[in-house]
Short mmCIF file of C-alpha atoms in Angstrom, two decimals:
data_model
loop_
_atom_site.label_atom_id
_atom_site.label_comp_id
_atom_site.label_asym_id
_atom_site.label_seq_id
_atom_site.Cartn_x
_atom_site.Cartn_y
_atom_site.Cartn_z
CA UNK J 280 99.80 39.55 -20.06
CA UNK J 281 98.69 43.34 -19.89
CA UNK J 282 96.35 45.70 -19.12
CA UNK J 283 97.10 49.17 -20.26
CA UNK J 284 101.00 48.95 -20.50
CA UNK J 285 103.15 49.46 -17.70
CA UNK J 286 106.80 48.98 -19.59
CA UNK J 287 107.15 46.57 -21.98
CA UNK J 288 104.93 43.28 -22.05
CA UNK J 289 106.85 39.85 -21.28
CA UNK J 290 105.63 36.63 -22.76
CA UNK J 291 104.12 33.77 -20.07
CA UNK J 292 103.17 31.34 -22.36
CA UNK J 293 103.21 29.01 -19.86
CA UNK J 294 101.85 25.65 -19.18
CA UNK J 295 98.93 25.47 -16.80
CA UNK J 296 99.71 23.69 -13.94
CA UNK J 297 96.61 21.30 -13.47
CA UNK J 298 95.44 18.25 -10.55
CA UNK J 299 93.06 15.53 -10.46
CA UNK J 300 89.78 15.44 -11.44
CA UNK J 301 87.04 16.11 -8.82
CA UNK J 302 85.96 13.75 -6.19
CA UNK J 303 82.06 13.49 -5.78
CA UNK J 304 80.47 14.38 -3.13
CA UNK J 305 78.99 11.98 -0.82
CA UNK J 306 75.23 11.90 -0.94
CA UNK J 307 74.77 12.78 2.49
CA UNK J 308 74.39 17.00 3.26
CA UNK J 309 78.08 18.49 2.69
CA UNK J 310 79.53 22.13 1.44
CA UNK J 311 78.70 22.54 -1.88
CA UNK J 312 81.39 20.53 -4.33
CA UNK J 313 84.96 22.23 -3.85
CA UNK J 314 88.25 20.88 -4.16
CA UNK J 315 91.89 22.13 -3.61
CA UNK J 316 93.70 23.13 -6.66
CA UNK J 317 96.60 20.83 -7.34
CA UNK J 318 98.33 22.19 -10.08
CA UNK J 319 101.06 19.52 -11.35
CA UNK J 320 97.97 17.35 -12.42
CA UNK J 321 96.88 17.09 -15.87
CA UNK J 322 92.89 18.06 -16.24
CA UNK J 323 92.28 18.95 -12.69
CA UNK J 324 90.01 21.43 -11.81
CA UNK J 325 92.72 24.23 -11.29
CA UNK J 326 94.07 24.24 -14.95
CA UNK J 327 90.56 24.35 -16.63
CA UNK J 328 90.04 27.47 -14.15
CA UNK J 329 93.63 28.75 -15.04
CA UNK J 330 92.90 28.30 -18.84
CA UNK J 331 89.26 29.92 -18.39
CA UNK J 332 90.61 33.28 -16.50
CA UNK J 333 93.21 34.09 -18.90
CA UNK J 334 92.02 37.53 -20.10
CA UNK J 335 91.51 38.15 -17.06
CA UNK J 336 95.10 37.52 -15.98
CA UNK J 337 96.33 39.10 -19.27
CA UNK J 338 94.30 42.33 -17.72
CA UNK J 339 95.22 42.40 -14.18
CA UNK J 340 98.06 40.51 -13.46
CA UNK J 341 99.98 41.01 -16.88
CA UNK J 342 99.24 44.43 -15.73
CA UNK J 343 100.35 44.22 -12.59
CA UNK J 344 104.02 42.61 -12.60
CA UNK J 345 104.83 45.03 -15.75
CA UNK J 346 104.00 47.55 -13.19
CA UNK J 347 106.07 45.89 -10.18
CA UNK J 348 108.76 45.56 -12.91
CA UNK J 349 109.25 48.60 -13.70
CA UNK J 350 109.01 50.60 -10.57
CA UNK J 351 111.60 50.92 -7.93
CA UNK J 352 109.61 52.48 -5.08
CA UNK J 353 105.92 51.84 -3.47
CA UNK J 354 105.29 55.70 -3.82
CA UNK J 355 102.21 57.62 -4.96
CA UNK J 356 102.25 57.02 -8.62
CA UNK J 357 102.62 52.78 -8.18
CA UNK J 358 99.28 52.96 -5.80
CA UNK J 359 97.45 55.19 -8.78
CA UNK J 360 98.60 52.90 -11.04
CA UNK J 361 97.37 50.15 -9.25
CA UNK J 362 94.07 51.15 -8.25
CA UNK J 363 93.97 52.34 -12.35
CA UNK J 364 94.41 48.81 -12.93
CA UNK J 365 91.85 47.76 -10.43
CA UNK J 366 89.26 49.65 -11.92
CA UNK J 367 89.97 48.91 -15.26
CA UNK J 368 89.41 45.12 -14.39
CA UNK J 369 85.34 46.39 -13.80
CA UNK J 370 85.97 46.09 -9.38
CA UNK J 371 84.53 49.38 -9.45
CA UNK J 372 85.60 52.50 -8.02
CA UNK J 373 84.46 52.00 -4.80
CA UNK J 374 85.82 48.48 -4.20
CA UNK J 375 89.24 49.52 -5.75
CA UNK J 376 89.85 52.40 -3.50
CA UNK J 377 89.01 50.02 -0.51
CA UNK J 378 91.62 47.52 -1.98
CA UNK J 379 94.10 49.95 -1.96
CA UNK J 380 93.71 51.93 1.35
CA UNK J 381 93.89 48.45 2.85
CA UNK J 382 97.29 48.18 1.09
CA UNK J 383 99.03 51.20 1.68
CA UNK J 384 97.75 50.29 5.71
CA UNK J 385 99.47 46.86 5.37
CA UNK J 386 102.42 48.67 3.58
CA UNK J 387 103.37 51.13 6.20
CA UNK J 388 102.64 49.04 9.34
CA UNK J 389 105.47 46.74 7.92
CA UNK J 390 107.43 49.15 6.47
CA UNK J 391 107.40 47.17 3.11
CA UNK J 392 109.99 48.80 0.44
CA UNK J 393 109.77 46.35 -2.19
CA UNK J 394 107.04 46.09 -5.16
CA UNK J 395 106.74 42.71 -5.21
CA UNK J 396 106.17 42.34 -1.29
CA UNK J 397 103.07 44.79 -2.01
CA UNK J 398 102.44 42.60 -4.90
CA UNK J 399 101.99 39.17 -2.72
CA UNK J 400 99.35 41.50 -0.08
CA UNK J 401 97.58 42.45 -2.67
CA UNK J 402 97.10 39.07 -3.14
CA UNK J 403 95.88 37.89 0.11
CA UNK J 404 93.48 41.16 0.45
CA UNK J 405 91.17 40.30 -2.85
CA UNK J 406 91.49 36.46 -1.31
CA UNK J 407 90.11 38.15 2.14
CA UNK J 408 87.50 40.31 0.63
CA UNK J 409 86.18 37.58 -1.30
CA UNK J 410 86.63 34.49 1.54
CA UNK J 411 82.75 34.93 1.86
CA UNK J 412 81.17 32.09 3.84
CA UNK J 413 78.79 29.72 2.58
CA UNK J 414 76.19 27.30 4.05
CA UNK J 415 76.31 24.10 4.04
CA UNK J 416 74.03 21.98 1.88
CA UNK J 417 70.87 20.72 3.56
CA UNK J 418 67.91 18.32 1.40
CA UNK J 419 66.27 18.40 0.50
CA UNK J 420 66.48 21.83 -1.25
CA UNK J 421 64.72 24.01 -3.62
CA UNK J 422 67.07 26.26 -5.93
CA UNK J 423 65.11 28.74 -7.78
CA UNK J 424 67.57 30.30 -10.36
CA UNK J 425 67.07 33.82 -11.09
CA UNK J 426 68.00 36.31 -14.00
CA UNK J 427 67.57 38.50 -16.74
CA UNK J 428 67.61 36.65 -20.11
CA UNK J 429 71.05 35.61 -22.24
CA UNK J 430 73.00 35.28 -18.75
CA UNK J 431 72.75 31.48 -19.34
CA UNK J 432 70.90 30.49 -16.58
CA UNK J 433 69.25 27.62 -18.37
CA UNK J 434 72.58 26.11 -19.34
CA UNK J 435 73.82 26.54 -15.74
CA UNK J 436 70.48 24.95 -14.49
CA UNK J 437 71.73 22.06 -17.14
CA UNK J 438 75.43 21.93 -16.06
CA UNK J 439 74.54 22.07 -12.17
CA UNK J 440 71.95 18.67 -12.77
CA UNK J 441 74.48 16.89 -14.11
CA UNK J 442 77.10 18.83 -10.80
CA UNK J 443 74.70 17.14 -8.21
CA UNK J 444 73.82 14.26 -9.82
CA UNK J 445 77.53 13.19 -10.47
CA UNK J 446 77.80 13.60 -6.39
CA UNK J 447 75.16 11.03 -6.67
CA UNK J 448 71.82 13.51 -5.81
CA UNK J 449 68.77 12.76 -7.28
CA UNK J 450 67.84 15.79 -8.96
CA UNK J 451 64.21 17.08 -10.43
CA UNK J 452 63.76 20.20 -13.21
CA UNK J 453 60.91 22.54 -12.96
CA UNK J 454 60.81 25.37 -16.40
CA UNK J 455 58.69 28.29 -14.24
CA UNK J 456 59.82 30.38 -17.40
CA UNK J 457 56.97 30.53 -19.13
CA UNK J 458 56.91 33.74 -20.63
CA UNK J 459 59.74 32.40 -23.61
CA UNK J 460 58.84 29.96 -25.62
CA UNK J 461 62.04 28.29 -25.90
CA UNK J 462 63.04 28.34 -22.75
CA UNK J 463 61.30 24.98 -21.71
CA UNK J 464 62.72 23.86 -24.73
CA UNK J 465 66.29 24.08 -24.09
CA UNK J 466 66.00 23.05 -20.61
CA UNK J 467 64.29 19.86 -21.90
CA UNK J 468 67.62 19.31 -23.63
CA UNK J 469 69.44 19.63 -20.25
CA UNK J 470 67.33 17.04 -18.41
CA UNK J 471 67.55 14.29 -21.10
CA UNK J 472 71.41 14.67 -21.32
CA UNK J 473 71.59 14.76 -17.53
CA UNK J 474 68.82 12.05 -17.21
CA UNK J 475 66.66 13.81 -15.15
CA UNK J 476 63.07 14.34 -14.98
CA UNK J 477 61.60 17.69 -15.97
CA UNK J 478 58.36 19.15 -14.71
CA UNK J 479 56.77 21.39 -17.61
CA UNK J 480 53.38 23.49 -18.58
CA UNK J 481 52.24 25.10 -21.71
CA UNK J 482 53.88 28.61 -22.57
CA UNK J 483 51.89 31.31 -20.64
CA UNK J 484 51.23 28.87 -17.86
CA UNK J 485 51.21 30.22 -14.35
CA UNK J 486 54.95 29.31 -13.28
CA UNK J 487 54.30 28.88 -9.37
CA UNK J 488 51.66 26.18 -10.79
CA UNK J 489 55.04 24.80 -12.71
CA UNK J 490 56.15 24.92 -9.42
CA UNK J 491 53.83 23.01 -7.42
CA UNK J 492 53.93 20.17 -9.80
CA UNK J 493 57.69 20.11 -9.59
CA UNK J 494 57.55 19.80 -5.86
CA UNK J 495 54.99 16.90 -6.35
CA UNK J 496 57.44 14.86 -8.31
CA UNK J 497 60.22 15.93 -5.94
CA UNK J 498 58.23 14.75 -3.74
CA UNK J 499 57.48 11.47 -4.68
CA UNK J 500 60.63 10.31 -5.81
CA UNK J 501 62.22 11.52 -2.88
CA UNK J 502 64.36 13.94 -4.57
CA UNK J 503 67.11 15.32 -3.07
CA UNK J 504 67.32 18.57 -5.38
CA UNK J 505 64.29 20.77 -7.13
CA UNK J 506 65.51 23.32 -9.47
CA UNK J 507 63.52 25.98 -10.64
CA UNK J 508 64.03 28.25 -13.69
CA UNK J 509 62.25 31.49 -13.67
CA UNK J 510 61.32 34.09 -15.54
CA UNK J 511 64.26 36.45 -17.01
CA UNK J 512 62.05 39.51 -18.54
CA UNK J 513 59.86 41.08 -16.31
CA UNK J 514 58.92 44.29 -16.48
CA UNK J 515 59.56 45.75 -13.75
CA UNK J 516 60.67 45.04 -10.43
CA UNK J 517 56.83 44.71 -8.78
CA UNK J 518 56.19 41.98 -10.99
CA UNK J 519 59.66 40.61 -10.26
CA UNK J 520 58.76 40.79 -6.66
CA UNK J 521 55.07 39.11 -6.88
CA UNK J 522 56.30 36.19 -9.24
CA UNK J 523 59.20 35.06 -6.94
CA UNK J 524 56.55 35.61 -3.67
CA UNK J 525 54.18 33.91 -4.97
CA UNK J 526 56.55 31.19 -5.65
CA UNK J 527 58.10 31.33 -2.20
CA UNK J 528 54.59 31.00 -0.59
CA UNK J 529 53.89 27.50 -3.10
CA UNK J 530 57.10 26.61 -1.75
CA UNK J 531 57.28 27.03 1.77
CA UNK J 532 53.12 25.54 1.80
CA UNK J 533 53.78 22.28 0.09
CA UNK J 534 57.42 21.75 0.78
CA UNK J 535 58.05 21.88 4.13
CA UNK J 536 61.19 20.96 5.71
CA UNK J 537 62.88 22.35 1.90
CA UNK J 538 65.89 24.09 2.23
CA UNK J 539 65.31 27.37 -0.35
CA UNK J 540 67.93 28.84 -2.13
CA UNK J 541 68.18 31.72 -4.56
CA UNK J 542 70.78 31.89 -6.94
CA UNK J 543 71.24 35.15 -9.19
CA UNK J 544 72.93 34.01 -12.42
CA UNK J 545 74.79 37.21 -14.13
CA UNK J 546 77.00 37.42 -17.38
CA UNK J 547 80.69 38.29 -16.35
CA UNK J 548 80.84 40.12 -19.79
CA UNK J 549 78.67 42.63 -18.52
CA UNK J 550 80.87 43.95 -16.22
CA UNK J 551 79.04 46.90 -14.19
CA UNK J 552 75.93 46.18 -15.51
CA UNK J 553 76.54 42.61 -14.03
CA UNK J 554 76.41 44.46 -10.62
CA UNK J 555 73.47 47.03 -11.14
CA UNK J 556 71.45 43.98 -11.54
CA UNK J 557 72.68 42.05 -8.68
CA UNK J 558 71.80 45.27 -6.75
CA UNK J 559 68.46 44.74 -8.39
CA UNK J 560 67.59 41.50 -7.47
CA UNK J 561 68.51 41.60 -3.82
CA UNK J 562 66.20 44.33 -3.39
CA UNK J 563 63.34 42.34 -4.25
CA UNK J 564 64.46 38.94 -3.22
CA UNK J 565 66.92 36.89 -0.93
CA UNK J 566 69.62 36.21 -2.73
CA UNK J 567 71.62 33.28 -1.47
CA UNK J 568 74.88 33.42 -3.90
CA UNK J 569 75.82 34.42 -7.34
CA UNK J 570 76.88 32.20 -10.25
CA UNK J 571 79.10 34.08 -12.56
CA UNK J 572 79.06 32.83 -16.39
CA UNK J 573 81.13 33.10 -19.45
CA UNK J 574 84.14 34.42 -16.80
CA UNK J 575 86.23 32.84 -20.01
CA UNK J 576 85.24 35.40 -22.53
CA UNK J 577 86.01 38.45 -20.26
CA UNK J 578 89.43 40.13 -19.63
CA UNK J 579 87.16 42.01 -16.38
CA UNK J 580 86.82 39.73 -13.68
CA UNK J 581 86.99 41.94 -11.26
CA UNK J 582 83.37 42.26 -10.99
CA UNK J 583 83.51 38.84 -9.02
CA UNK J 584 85.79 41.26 -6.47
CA UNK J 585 82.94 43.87 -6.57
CA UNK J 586 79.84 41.66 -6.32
CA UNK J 587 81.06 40.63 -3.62
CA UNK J 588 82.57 43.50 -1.96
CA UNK J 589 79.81 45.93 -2.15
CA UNK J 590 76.38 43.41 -2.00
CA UNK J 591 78.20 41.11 1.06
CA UNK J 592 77.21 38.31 -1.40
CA UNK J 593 79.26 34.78 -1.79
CA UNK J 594 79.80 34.17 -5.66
CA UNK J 595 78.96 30.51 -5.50
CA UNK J 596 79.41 28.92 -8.96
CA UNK J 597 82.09 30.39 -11.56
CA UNK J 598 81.67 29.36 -15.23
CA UNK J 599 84.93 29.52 -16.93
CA UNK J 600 84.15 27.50 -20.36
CA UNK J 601 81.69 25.58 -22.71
CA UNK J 602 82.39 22.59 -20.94
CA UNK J 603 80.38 20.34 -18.50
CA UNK J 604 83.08 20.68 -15.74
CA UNK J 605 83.96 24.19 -16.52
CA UNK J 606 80.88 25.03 -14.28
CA UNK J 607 82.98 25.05 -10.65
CA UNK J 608 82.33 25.91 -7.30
CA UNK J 609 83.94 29.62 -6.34
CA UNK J 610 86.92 29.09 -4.17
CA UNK J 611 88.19 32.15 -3.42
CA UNK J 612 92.22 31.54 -3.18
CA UNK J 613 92.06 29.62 -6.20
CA UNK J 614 90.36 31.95 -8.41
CA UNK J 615 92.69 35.05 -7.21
CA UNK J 616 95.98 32.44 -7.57
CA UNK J 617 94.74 31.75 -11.44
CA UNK J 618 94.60 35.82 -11.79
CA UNK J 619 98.08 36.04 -10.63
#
């Protein structure tokens, strides 16, 4: 585990501690799917989101304890190390500094002396900053998933049908991306494996007319859930703003009662980026909660710290594999106690 090498590197080839698989949900309006990591268990929840953050742990925490290791004293130099290796994890300057002014506050008022102490609030701040709240689920609901292209917001459309439907939801696809040609496509993939119906047009079709049609069969079959893909290239953020109004008003006309939800899919790998276009999106739509993919191929998962630190915004999925189950809902305690 490392970052940028504080002292010399330990091996914590370790085995994950893991718990039980998830319990559905029942199908009357909860929380949206979370469960308590319990470690000792084999294939639980917890070990696939240990396994799936281990760059990231290698980066920060690695970092971290080779730090705590090898200093003596909580003095200058082991807070500009830190925040170095805050940074470095893509939280961002700002968030970083924040992190550590709240530590060296903590530090003083209880006249804390030893590294690993500091260590242990570190800990509970990024748990605190992160704690976000969330609302709970009300049907039936509209999710309209929003995104630039190559985020994987089609394959999180896919994994979060077969989420709901698991928890015993009855779920409906609408593709409102019409502007790629395969994106319809692949999302037809998604709805056969999940056994869902999927409402689609002809490429170049008007999507809030995708839209209305999907809230017809939602309609009909009583449908708990309506997800909506949109459009991931448009050019700029006028258009952005028109397509997703023009959706809203389709929505809110023939839907009524619907709970709507926006969710703003981003690629972890992207690191700042990531975050520019979160800061994007919100200003031309309401953004309920972020899903944060491919959070397995990154060693910077800070940015989950910084999304949510600078844009008040809940993360509310984490994808942390390839896998179906790998697609989890963001609890904050667990994902900072697989980082450390």
């Amino acid at each position: 585990m490392a970052l940028f090498g504080f002292g010399k590197k330990k091996e914590r080839e370790q085995a994950p501690q893991q718990k039980a698989p998830e319990t559905p949900a029942a199908p009357a309006a909860a929380r949206e799917p979370e469960a308590a990591p319990e470690p000792e268990k084999k294939g639980g929840i917890f070990s696939r989101l240990w396994r799936g953050l281990t760059k990231t742990r290698d980066n920060v925490a690695g970092k971290v304890d080779d730090l705590v290791e090898n200093t003596g004293v909580i003095d200058e130099d082991f807070y500009e190390s830190l925040v170095d290796i805050l940074i470095m994890s893509d939280m961002g300057v700002r968030t970083s500094d924040k992190v550590i002014t709240e530590l060296r506050k903590r530090v003083e008022a209880g006249r804390i002396k030893n590294p690993r102490e500091a260590r242990e609030i570190l800990k509970t701040i990024l748990k605190e900053i992160m704690d976000k709240p969330r609302e709970p689920l009300r049907w039936p609901m509209v999710m309209l998933m929003v995104g630039v292209n190559g985020v994987g917001k089609t394959t999180t459309i896919g994994k979060l049908a077969l989420r709901f439907k698991a928890a015993r939801h009855s779920v409906v696809l609408a593709a409102a991306d019409t502007f790629r040609a395969a994106a319809a496509d692949q999302l037809e993939i998604w709805a056969e494996r999940a056994g869902v119906p999927l409402v689609r047009h002809a490429e170049g079709a008007d999507p809030a007319a995708v839209v209305f049609d999907g809230i017809q069969k939602a309609k009909s079959q009583e449908a708990d859930l309506l997800i909506v893909d949109t459009a991931g290239r448009l050019h700029n953020k006028k258009n952005l703003m028109d397509e997703l109004e023009k959706i809203y008003r389709v929505i809110t006309r023939e839907y009524e009662g619907a709970e709507i939800r926006t969710y703003l899919v981003i690629d972890a790998t992207t690191g700042q980026n990531g975050l520019q276009q979160a800061k994007m999106f919100a200003e031309v739509t309401k953004v309920s909660g972020i899903v944060l993919t491919k959070l397995d191929g990154t060693a910077k998962g800070g940015i989950a710290v910084a999304i949510q630190d600078e844009l008040g915004l809940p993360v509310s999925y984490i994808g942390v594999g390839e896998g179906i189950d790998d697609l989890q809902a963001f609890d904050a305690a667990s994902f900072v106690d697989a980082i450390f």
